[in-house]
């Protein structure tokens, strides 16, 4: 008989589970497929962006020194030697008393050290008149303003955002080394479950949770292998577990993790020879939960109750998945929020209450989901954050400050 801790705190559970979430291997993918993927190498720029001194406006490039005495009363007139649109370069450096007509995005000619916008000048075909002194460097975008050559642009382990996709393209990366997507096998257990296409008969319910879990995993860039529904039978569940684990990085099951006669998942885990890391977490919803490992692959056995399954998946599964996906910042981010509603009961247990984050007068508030309860999916519908009611809390008034966990960060 192997032994394992029971009724661990969330933090103890994470401490036991997360070390099993080893980052998966890497692959090279085209840059336009990298949004939401995790970078697998440091990106050190071999180039400057922009690669040349650039004009941010349509105007005239000139020598600031030539304009030192310019004013409304004593304007300075310069000779325009040529025009430089974006994509071209000046044919020669400018000299004293000279200016070049320059357009947005064009390189600043040699000799010039300031740009004056069109609207601040008066001009003819070959002269420009300025009415105020220019400061050296004014309106010139320096080389490497966005990215400097040799700079560490982004470290490995970062989730790639749309702007980072653009930056990588700007740096010339046609292909990018990222972590491959992890694959999770999904198994629903329960004698009462039917597939959505089947007709309801007495005592049966549709398998809804797994669709929600599937959709969360898609959002987290996880590939899934849906194993379907299995009856509350330890050997059959064990067989399906092995089938799922054979070609996946992890397994997620629902149902059968409490103490009832039909709760067969723990027995199935024992039969396949998985190591159980812990059973039950001291939070509500989400008390019923088993974490296990089989040949180095994590197994999350979630409650059949839809909200409980979602809360366990958010609090324990998501950081594990982020770590396996190669992310350095895999931990759930916390914030302090004010409660927009009271929590009118004493709470002997630690509770996670789904809600939305609202910003009012610069303060963060949590608006609790209208419906609460383990057995429902509705409470999770608009969940952006989980507000924490600490174990042993008295009734809490509206406006009380509590800790919350956020799930919409990148
Ligand atoms: P269990 O975790 O097996 O004790 O199930 C707890 C509750 O969740 C029971 O009311 C089940 O009928 C329900 N349930 C179990 N699996 C699912 C599922 N996949 N979708 C919706 N409800 C479920
Ligand atoms: Mg059950």
Tab-separated table of C-alpha atoms and ligand atoms in Angstrom:
chain	number	residue	atom	x	y	z
A	1	UNK	CA	0.000	0.000	0.000
A	2	UNK	CA	1.432	3.269	-1.035
A	3	UNK	CA	0.625	6.250	1.122
A	4	UNK	CA	0.005	9.788	0.071
A	5	UNK	CA	-1.064	12.986	1.764
A	6	UNK	CA	-4.773	13.732	2.033
A	7	UNK	CA	-6.523	17.069	2.330
A	8	UNK	CA	-3.521	19.157	1.418
A	9	UNK	CA	-3.626	22.925	1.117
A	10	UNK	CA	-3.649	24.344	-2.374
A	11	UNK	CA	-0.049	25.468	-1.917
A	12	UNK	CA	1.067	22.030	-0.681
A	13	UNK	CA	-0.700	20.463	-3.644
A	14	UNK	CA	1.039	22.769	-6.102
A	15	UNK	CA	4.338	22.000	-4.392
A	16	UNK	CA	3.798	18.266	-4.927
A	17	UNK	CA	2.394	18.509	-8.440
A	18	UNK	CA	4.324	21.236	-10.275
A	19	UNK	CA	7.752	19.515	-10.158
A	20	UNK	CA	6.216	16.861	-12.445
A	21	UNK	CA	5.420	19.452	-15.069
A	22	UNK	CA	8.628	19.283	-17.031
A	23	UNK	CA	8.778	21.530	-20.105
A	24	UNK	CA	8.156	19.561	-23.297
A	25	UNK	CA	10.501	19.529	-26.292
A	26	UNK	CA	10.829	22.136	-28.991
A	27	UNK	CA	10.109	22.606	-32.681
A	28	UNK	CA	10.585	25.286	-35.316
A	29	UNK	CA	7.424	26.895	-36.666
A	30	UNK	CA	6.773	29.687	-39.169
A	31	UNK	CA	6.664	33.048	-37.409
A	32	UNK	CA	3.006	33.596	-38.337
A	33	UNK	CA	2.043	30.525	-36.336
A	34	UNK	CA	3.760	31.576	-33.121
A	35	UNK	CA	1.046	33.637	-31.405
A	36	UNK	CA	0.273	31.988	-28.067
A	37	UNK	CA	3.241	29.634	-28.305
A	38	UNK	CA	6.145	29.634	-25.856
A	39	UNK	CA	9.518	30.818	-27.077
A	40	UNK	CA	12.235	28.172	-26.640
A	41	UNK	CA	15.364	30.312	-27.166
A	42	UNK	CA	16.576	33.744	-26.189
A	43	UNK	CA	16.219	36.239	-28.999
A	44	UNK	CA	19.273	38.452	-29.291
A	45	UNK	CA	18.963	41.004	-32.055
A	46	UNK	CA	21.472	40.902	-34.894
A	47	UNK	CA	20.103	44.185	-36.203
A	48	UNK	CA	18.907	47.610	-35.191
A	49	UNK	CA	15.248	48.537	-35.622
A	50	UNK	CA	15.071	50.973	-37.262
A	51	UNK	CA	18.337	50.256	-39.079
A	52	UNK	CA	18.931	53.937	-39.995
A	53	UNK	CA	18.173	57.398	-38.574
A	54	UNK	CA	14.620	58.016	-39.696
A	55	UNK	CA	12.214	60.892	-40.082
A	56	UNK	CA	8.942	60.448	-38.171
A	57	UNK	CA	7.277	63.275	-40.171
A	58	UNK	CA	6.973	64.835	-43.576
A	59	UNK	CA	9.219	67.911	-43.478
A	60	UNK	CA	12.722	69.173	-44.026
A	61	UNK	CA	16.021	67.766	-42.827
A	62	UNK	CA	18.512	70.463	-41.975
A	63	UNK	CA	21.452	71.487	-39.795
A	64	UNK	CA	20.190	72.792	-36.448
A	65	UNK	CA	23.098	75.262	-36.305
A	66	UNK	CA	21.759	77.005	-39.442
A	67	UNK	CA	18.499	77.828	-37.667
A	68	UNK	CA	20.003	79.218	-34.440
A	69	UNK	CA	18.898	82.787	-35.179
A	70	UNK	CA	15.510	81.961	-36.746
A	71	UNK	CA	12.406	83.728	-35.416
A	72	UNK	CA	9.073	85.071	-36.720
A	73	UNK	CA	10.762	88.425	-37.321
A	74	UNK	CA	14.007	87.003	-38.718
A	75	UNK	CA	13.128	83.813	-40.580
A	76	UNK	CA	15.928	81.724	-42.051
A	77	UNK	CA	15.734	80.554	-45.648
A	78	UNK	CA	17.562	77.395	-46.739
A	79	UNK	CA	18.151	75.894	-50.193
A	80	UNK	CA	16.343	72.592	-50.831
A	81	UNK	CA	18.779	70.313	-52.672
A	82	UNK	CA	16.612	67.233	-53.212
A	83	UNK	CA	13.659	65.182	-52.019
A	84	UNK	CA	13.942	61.855	-50.133
A	85	UNK	CA	10.828	59.699	-49.925
A	86	UNK	CA	10.623	56.535	-47.754
A	87	UNK	CA	12.646	53.747	-49.318
A	88	UNK	CA	15.294	56.025	-50.920
A	89	UNK	CA	18.406	57.725	-49.691
A	90	UNK	CA	19.847	61.194	-50.311
A	91	UNK	CA	22.451	61.415	-53.073
A	92	UNK	CA	24.818	63.483	-50.937
A	93	UNK	CA	25.320	64.997	-47.508
A	94	UNK	CA	23.792	68.405	-46.870
A	95	UNK	CA	26.015	71.402	-46.289
A	96	UNK	CA	25.686	74.789	-44.649
A	97	UNK	CA	22.508	76.624	-45.664
A	98	UNK	CA	21.010	73.525	-47.242
A	99	UNK	CA	17.971	71.385	-46.507
A	100	UNK	CA	16.416	68.204	-47.941
A	101	UNK	CA	12.703	67.640	-48.344
A	102	UNK	CA	12.079	64.405	-46.417
A	103	UNK	CA	9.031	62.163	-46.060
A	104	UNK	CA	7.927	59.974	-43.175
A	105	UNK	CA	10.058	56.845	-42.852
A	106	UNK	CA	12.915	58.150	-45.014
A	107	UNK	CA	16.522	58.071	-43.810
A	108	UNK	CA	17.902	61.364	-42.565
A	109	UNK	CA	20.665	62.553	-44.942
A	110	UNK	CA	24.203	62.816	-43.663
A	111	UNK	CA	25.009	66.252	-42.334
A	112	UNK	CA	21.436	66.855	-41.174
A	113	UNK	CA	20.771	66.789	-37.431
A	114	UNK	CA	17.160	67.963	-37.163
A	115	UNK	CA	13.829	67.689	-38.940
A	116	UNK	CA	11.276	70.500	-39.165
A	117	UNK	CA	7.686	69.468	-39.933
A	118	UNK	CA	6.102	70.843	-43.121
A	119	UNK	CA	3.461	72.684	-41.141
A	120	UNK	CA	6.137	74.684	-39.272
A	121	UNK	CA	7.710	76.008	-42.487
A	122	UNK	CA	6.841	77.918	-45.598
A	123	UNK	CA	8.387	76.581	-48.774
A	124	UNK	CA	8.777	76.796	-52.524
A	125	UNK	CA	10.088	74.148	-54.912
A	126	UNK	CA	13.703	74.872	-53.955
A	127	UNK	CA	13.625	76.871	-50.742
A	128	UNK	CA	12.315	76.355	-47.226
A	129	UNK	CA	11.870	79.043	-44.581
A	130	UNK	CA	11.874	78.296	-40.869
A	131	UNK	CA	10.690	80.576	-38.075
A	132	UNK	CA	12.245	79.070	-34.969
A	133	UNK	CA	15.551	77.432	-34.050
A	134	UNK	CA	15.665	73.621	-34.193
A	135	UNK	CA	17.323	71.648	-31.454
A	136	UNK	CA	19.988	69.171	-32.487
A	137	UNK	CA	18.395	65.737	-32.853
A	138	UNK	CA	14.843	67.036	-32.849
A	139	UNK	CA	12.329	64.887	-34.734
A	140	UNK	CA	14.981	62.321	-35.618
A	141	UNK	CA	14.269	58.692	-34.706
A	142	UNK	CA	17.644	57.293	-33.664
A	143	UNK	CA	19.039	54.023	-35.009
A	144	UNK	CA	17.811	51.164	-32.807
A	145	UNK	CA	15.020	53.144	-31.107
A	146	UNK	CA	12.818	50.026	-30.976
A	147	UNK	CA	15.480	47.315	-30.811
A	148	UNK	CA	19.259	47.658	-30.483
A	149	UNK	CA	21.713	45.305	-32.126
A	150	UNK	CA	23.000	42.820	-29.535
A	151	UNK	CA	20.067	43.461	-27.218
A	152	UNK	CA	18.260	40.579	-25.499
A	153	UNK	CA	14.855	41.268	-27.036
A	154	UNK	CA	13.002	38.485	-25.294
A	155	UNK	CA	13.954	35.560	-23.116
A	156	UNK	CA	13.024	31.963	-23.704
A	157	UNK	CA	10.021	30.802	-21.741
A	158	UNK	CA	7.899	33.787	-22.774
A	159	UNK	CA	4.447	33.414	-24.179
A	160	UNK	CA	4.463	35.016	-27.628
A	161	UNK	CA	2.039	37.924	-28.053
A	162	UNK	CA	0.821	39.405	-31.353
A	163	UNK	CA	3.263	42.339	-31.037
A	164	UNK	CA	6.100	39.903	-30.368
A	165	UNK	CA	5.152	37.997	-33.523
A	166	UNK	CA	5.628	41.314	-35.357
A	167	UNK	CA	8.939	42.019	-33.618
A	168	UNK	CA	10.283	38.576	-34.505
A	169	UNK	CA	9.277	39.153	-38.131
A	170	UNK	CA	10.922	42.587	-37.998
A	171	UNK	CA	14.127	40.936	-36.835
A	172	UNK	CA	14.087	38.575	-39.808
A	173	UNK	CA	12.930	35.369	-38.134
A	174	UNK	CA	10.973	33.404	-40.730
A	175	UNK	CA	10.912	30.439	-38.348
A	176	UNK	CA	10.995	30.500	-34.582
A	177	UNK	CA	12.009	27.847	-32.058
A	178	UNK	CA	9.083	27.261	-29.706
A	179	UNK	CA	7.997	24.518	-27.339
A	180	UNK	CA	5.753	22.008	-29.017
A	181	UNK	CA	2.165	22.025	-27.865
A	182	UNK	CA	1.433	19.588	-25.094
A	183	UNK	CA	-1.240	16.938	-25.571
A	184	UNK	CA	-3.744	16.068	-22.872
A	185	UNK	CA	-5.964	13.000	-22.962
A	186	UNK	CA	-9.461	13.634	-21.582
A	187	UNK	CA	-11.601	10.932	-20.010
A	188	UNK	CA	-15.082	11.376	-18.528
A	189	UNK	CA	-16.219	8.785	-15.996
A	190	UNK	CA	-19.701	8.142	-14.663
A	191	UNK	CA	-22.527	5.649	-15.192
A	192	UNK	CA	-24.939	8.570	-15.537
A	193	UNK	CA	-23.210	10.226	-18.471
A	194	UNK	CA	-24.418	10.155	-22.036
A	195	UNK	CA	-22.927	11.748	-25.121
A	196	UNK	CA	-24.595	14.948	-26.306
A	197	UNK	CA	-26.147	13.323	-29.357
A	198	UNK	CA	-27.988	10.681	-27.313
A	199	UNK	CA	-31.500	11.007	-25.900
A	200	UNK	CA	-31.832	11.666	-22.185
A	201	UNK	CA	-33.328	8.761	-20.256
A	202	UNK	CA	-34.205	8.659	-16.531
A	203	UNK	CA	-31.192	9.308	-14.315
A	204	UNK	CA	-28.877	10.242	-17.149
A	205	UNK	CA	-27.187	13.605	-17.789
A	206	UNK	CA	-25.196	14.893	-20.709
A	207	UNK	CA	-21.453	14.974	-20.455
A	208	UNK	CA	-21.078	18.753	-20.291
A	209	UNK	CA	-17.941	19.310	-18.182
A	210	UNK	CA	-15.566	17.805	-20.641
A	211	UNK	CA	-16.588	20.293	-23.309
A	212	UNK	CA	-15.783	23.176	-20.984
A	213	UNK	CA	-12.451	21.595	-20.065
A	214	UNK	CA	-11.698	20.997	-23.718
A	215	UNK	CA	-12.423	24.639	-24.509
A	216	UNK	CA	-10.181	25.890	-21.675
A	217	UNK	CA	-7.372	23.675	-22.928
A	218	UNK	CA	-7.772	25.030	-26.453
A	219	UNK	CA	-7.390	28.539	-25.036
A	220	UNK	CA	-4.184	27.448	-23.344
A	221	UNK	CA	-2.867	26.013	-26.600
A	222	UNK	CA	-3.079	22.398	-25.500
A	223	UNK	CA	-3.847	19.633	-27.996
A	224	UNK	CA	-6.451	17.227	-26.734
A	225	UNK	CA	-7.251	13.616	-27.226
A	226	UNK	CA	-10.844	12.992	-26.181
A	227	UNK	CA	-11.314	9.436	-24.932
A	228	UNK	CA	-15.060	9.793	-24.361
A	229	UNK	CA	-17.087	8.379	-21.506
A	230	UNK	CA	-16.309	5.359	-19.337
A	231	UNK	CA	-18.557	3.616	-16.805
A	232	UNK	CA	-17.793	3.581	-13.063
A	233	UNK	CA	-15.719	0.445	-13.388
A	234	UNK	CA	-12.145	0.440	-12.119
A	235	UNK	CA	-10.687	-1.926	-14.693
A	236	UNK	CA	-12.381	-0.275	-17.642
A	237	UNK	CA	-11.271	3.152	-16.431
A	238	UNK	CA	-7.746	1.814	-15.924
A	239	UNK	CA	-7.661	0.488	-19.499
A	240	UNK	CA	-8.823	3.801	-20.907
A	241	UNK	CA	-6.287	5.680	-18.790
A	242	UNK	CA	-3.458	3.619	-20.249
A	243	UNK	CA	-4.823	4.146	-23.742
A	244	UNK	CA	-4.833	7.918	-23.203
A	245	UNK	CA	-1.448	8.072	-21.516
A	246	UNK	CA	0.226	6.078	-24.293
A	247	UNK	CA	0.379	9.036	-26.656
A	248	UNK	CA	-0.291	12.086	-24.483
A	249	UNK	CA	1.793	14.190	-22.123
A	250	UNK	CA	-0.837	14.203	-19.420
A	251	UNK	CA	-4.250	12.813	-18.555
A	252	UNK	CA	-7.281	14.658	-17.208
A	253	UNK	CA	-10.281	12.712	-15.931
A	254	UNK	CA	-13.586	13.822	-14.455
A	255	UNK	CA	-15.786	12.110	-11.904
A	256	UNK	CA	-15.314	9.348	-9.379
A	257	UNK	CA	-12.805	10.952	-7.010
A	258	UNK	CA	-14.900	11.196	-3.834
A	259	UNK	CA	-15.542	8.516	-1.231
A	260	UNK	CA	-18.638	6.874	-2.662
A	261	UNK	CA	-18.979	3.227	-3.621
A	262	UNK	CA	-18.889	4.144	-7.288
A	263	UNK	CA	-15.837	6.380	-7.084
A	264	UNK	CA	-13.472	4.173	-9.016
A	265	UNK	CA	-10.788	6.537	-10.248
A	266	UNK	CA	-8.425	6.067	-7.324
A	267	UNK	CA	-8.701	2.303	-7.667
A	268	UNK	CA	-8.061	2.612	-11.419
A	269	UNK	CA	-4.954	4.713	-10.739
A	270	UNK	CA	-3.701	2.034	-8.362
A	271	UNK	CA	-4.342	-0.671	-10.952
A	272	UNK	CA	-2.257	1.040	-13.626
A	273	UNK	CA	0.527	1.553	-11.088
A	274	UNK	CA	0.341	5.351	-11.022
A	275	UNK	CA	1.858	7.129	-8.024
A	276	UNK	CA	-0.778	9.149	-6.244
A	277	UNK	CA	0.713	12.471	-5.172
A	278	UNK	CA	-2.204	13.595	-3.033
A	279	UNK	CA	-5.950	13.244	-2.626
A	280	UNK	CA	-8.307	16.108	-1.784
A	281	UNK	CA	-7.459	19.772	-1.578
A	282	UNK	CA	-8.652	21.999	1.229
A	283	UNK	CA	-10.738	24.378	-0.867
A	284	UNK	CA	-14.309	24.655	-2.072
A	285	UNK	CA	-15.173	23.980	-4.787
A	286	UNK	CA	-12.447	21.555	-5.742
A	287	UNK	CA	-12.033	19.475	-2.601
A	288	UNK	CA	-12.473	16.241	-4.571
A	289	UNK	CA	-9.302	15.933	-6.624
A	290	UNK	CA	-6.475	13.460	-7.110
A	291	UNK	CA	-3.055	14.282	-8.509
A	292	UNK	CA	-1.026	11.330	-9.732
A	293	UNK	CA	1.921	10.496	-11.973
A	294	UNK	CA	2.329	7.627	-14.371
A	295	UNK	CA	5.762	7.134	-15.958
A	296	UNK	CA	6.525	10.800	-15.379
A	297	UNK	CA	3.234	11.965	-16.883
A	298	UNK	CA	0.923	14.004	-14.655
A	299	UNK	CA	-2.663	12.877	-14.123
A	300	UNK	CA	-5.333	15.270	-12.880
A	301	UNK	CA	-8.441	13.516	-11.668
A	302	UNK	CA	-11.074	16.207	-11.342
A	303	UNK	CA	-14.442	16.092	-9.673
A	304	UNK	CA	-17.466	15.382	-11.828
A	305	UNK	CA	-19.073	18.548	-10.491
A	306	UNK	CA	-18.552	21.082	-13.242
A	307	UNK	CA	-17.597	24.119	-11.118
A	308	UNK	CA	-15.372	22.042	-8.898
A	309	UNK	CA	-13.646	20.593	-11.957
A	310	UNK	CA	-13.125	24.072	-13.396
A	311	UNK	CA	-11.715	25.509	-10.149
A	312	UNK	CA	-9.261	22.587	-9.785
A	313	UNK	CA	-8.318	22.949	-13.418
A	314	UNK	CA	-7.670	26.685	-12.970
A	315	UNK	CA	-5.825	26.526	-9.663
A	316	UNK	CA	-3.811	23.327	-10.137
A	317	UNK	CA	-4.035	22.343	-13.802
A	318	UNK	CA	-3.329	25.679	-15.425
A	319	UNK	CA	0.016	26.387	-13.732
A	320	UNK	CA	1.056	22.779	-14.411
A	321	UNK	CA	0.117	23.121	-18.075
A	322	UNK	CA	1.895	26.465	-18.368
A	323	UNK	CA	5.030	24.952	-16.849
A	324	UNK	CA	4.880	21.922	-19.157
A	325	UNK	CA	4.369	24.269	-22.094
A	326	UNK	CA	7.736	25.842	-21.304
A	327	UNK	CA	6.609	29.073	-19.643
A	328	UNK	CA	8.871	30.646	-17.033
A	329	UNK	CA	6.022	32.638	-15.471
A	330	UNK	CA	3.717	29.720	-14.959
A	331	UNK	CA	2.384	30.605	-11.517
A	332	UNK	CA	-1.101	32.022	-11.153
A	333	UNK	CA	-0.995	35.782	-10.676
A	334	UNK	CA	-2.665	37.266	-7.625
A	335	UNK	CA	-4.250	40.604	-6.964
A	336	UNK	CA	-6.218	42.346	-4.210
A	337	UNK	CA	-9.806	43.199	-4.974
A	338	UNK	CA	-12.726	44.807	-3.165
A	339	UNK	CA	-15.884	42.784	-2.968
A	340	UNK	CA	-18.794	44.335	-4.861
A	341	UNK	CA	-21.118	41.987	-2.984
A	342	UNK	CA	-21.216	40.806	0.595
A	343	UNK	CA	-20.367	37.219	1.470
A	344	UNK	CA	-23.000	36.812	4.159
A	345	UNK	CA	-22.019	33.443	5.655
A	346	UNK	CA	-19.220	32.373	7.934
A	347	UNK	CA	-16.793	30.248	5.972
A	348	UNK	CA	-15.058	27.472	7.884
A	349	UNK	CA	-13.442	26.314	4.586
A	350	UNK	CA	-11.298	28.178	2.133
A	351	UNK	CA	-13.498	29.151	-0.788
A	352	UNK	CA	-12.811	30.190	-4.347
A	353	UNK	CA	-15.601	32.320	-5.725
A	354	UNK	CA	-15.759	32.933	-9.461
A	355	UNK	CA	-16.323	36.479	-10.592
A	356	UNK	CA	-15.459	39.247	-12.988
A	357	UNK	CA	-12.922	41.995	-12.466
A	358	UNK	CA	-14.312	45.516	-12.642
A	359	UNK	CA	-12.287	48.705	-12.352
A	360	UNK	CA	-14.192	51.516	-10.607
A	361	UNK	CA	-12.492	54.815	-9.758
A	362	UNK	CA	-9.124	53.184	-10.285
A	363	UNK	CA	-9.853	50.350	-7.848
A	364	UNK	CA	-10.170	46.663	-8.645
A	365	UNK	CA	-13.466	45.087	-7.620
A	366	UNK	CA	-14.709	41.545	-7.882
A	367	UNK	CA	-18.318	41.009	-8.907
A	368	UNK	CA	-19.278	37.524	-7.802
A	369	UNK	CA	-21.118	35.236	-10.180
A	370	UNK	CA	-24.835	35.407	-9.420
A	371	UNK	CA	-25.164	31.638	-9.132
A	372	UNK	CA	-22.843	29.727	-6.831
A	373	UNK	CA	-22.523	25.998	-6.398
A	374	UNK	CA	-20.330	23.032	-7.102
A	375	UNK	CA	-22.733	21.224	-9.350
A	376	UNK	CA	-23.303	24.016	-11.851
A	377	UNK	CA	-21.345	25.307	-14.798
A	378	UNK	CA	-23.163	28.649	-14.780
A	379	UNK	CA	-21.006	30.193	-12.020
A	380	UNK	CA	-17.924	29.783	-14.215
A	381	UNK	CA	-19.460	31.306	-17.324
A	382	UNK	CA	-17.922	34.751	-17.119
A	383	UNK	CA	-15.160	33.894	-14.661
A	384	UNK	CA	-12.092	36.104	-15.047
A	385	UNK	CA	-10.856	35.801	-11.506
A	386	UNK	CA	-11.443	33.618	-8.472
A	387	UNK	CA	-11.896	35.545	-5.242
A	388	UNK	CA	-10.596	33.805	-2.128
A	389	UNK	CA	-12.547	33.647	1.106
A	390	UNK	CA	-10.041	32.465	3.690
A	391	UNK	CA	-10.783	29.492	5.908
A	392	UNK	CA	-12.381	30.659	9.146
A	393	UNK	CA	-13.685	33.938	7.720
A	394	UNK	CA	-16.605	35.671	9.428
A	395	UNK	CA	-19.349	37.024	7.147
A	396	UNK	CA	-17.715	39.632	4.889
A	397	UNK	CA	-19.230	42.991	4.043
A	398	UNK	CA	-19.388	44.534	0.614
A	399	UNK	CA	-16.137	46.463	0.120
A	400	UNK	CA	-14.004	43.964	2.049
A	401	UNK	CA	-10.595	43.430	0.476
A	402	UNK	CA	-9.757	39.865	-0.529
A	403	UNK	CA	-7.115	38.065	-2.544
A	404	UNK	CA	-8.022	36.979	-6.074
A	405	UNK	CA	-6.397	34.830	-8.741
A	406	UNK	CA	-6.452	35.927	-12.358
A	407	UNK	CA	-6.855	33.777	-15.401
A	408	UNK	CA	-6.868	36.121	-18.347
A	409	UNK	CA	-3.192	37.114	-18.244
A	410	UNK	CA	-0.866	35.929	-20.961
B	1	LIG	P1	-18.643	12.576	-9.110
B	1	LIG	O1	-17.438	13.447	-9.141
B	1	LIG	O2	-18.526	11.386	-9.975
B	1	LIG	O3	-19.018	12.240	-7.694
B	1	LIG	O4	-19.828	13.434	-9.695
B	1	LIG	C1	-20.299	14.577	-9.046
B	1	LIG	C2	-21.488	15.181	-9.752
B	1	LIG	O5	-21.092	15.653	-11.041
B	1	LIG	C3	-22.617	14.202	-10.007
B	1	LIG	O6	-23.820	14.876	-9.839
B	1	LIG	C4	-22.407	13.808	-11.455
B	1	LIG	O7	-23.592	13.392	-12.060
B	1	LIG	C5	-21.909	15.085	-12.063
B	1	LIG	N1	-21.052	14.829	-13.234
B	1	LIG	C6	-20.105	13.893	-13.307
B	1	LIG	N2	-19.474	13.944	-14.495
B	1	LIG	C7	-20.037	14.945	-15.179
B	1	LIG	C8	-19.828	15.498	-16.468
B	1	LIG	N3	-18.869	15.014	-17.277
B	1	LIG	N4	-20.591	16.548	-16.865
B	1	LIG	C9	-21.546	17.025	-16.030
B	1	LIG	N5	-21.777	16.567	-14.815
B	1	LIG	C10	-21.054	15.527	-14.369
B	2	LIG	MG1	-19.690	9.635	-10.059
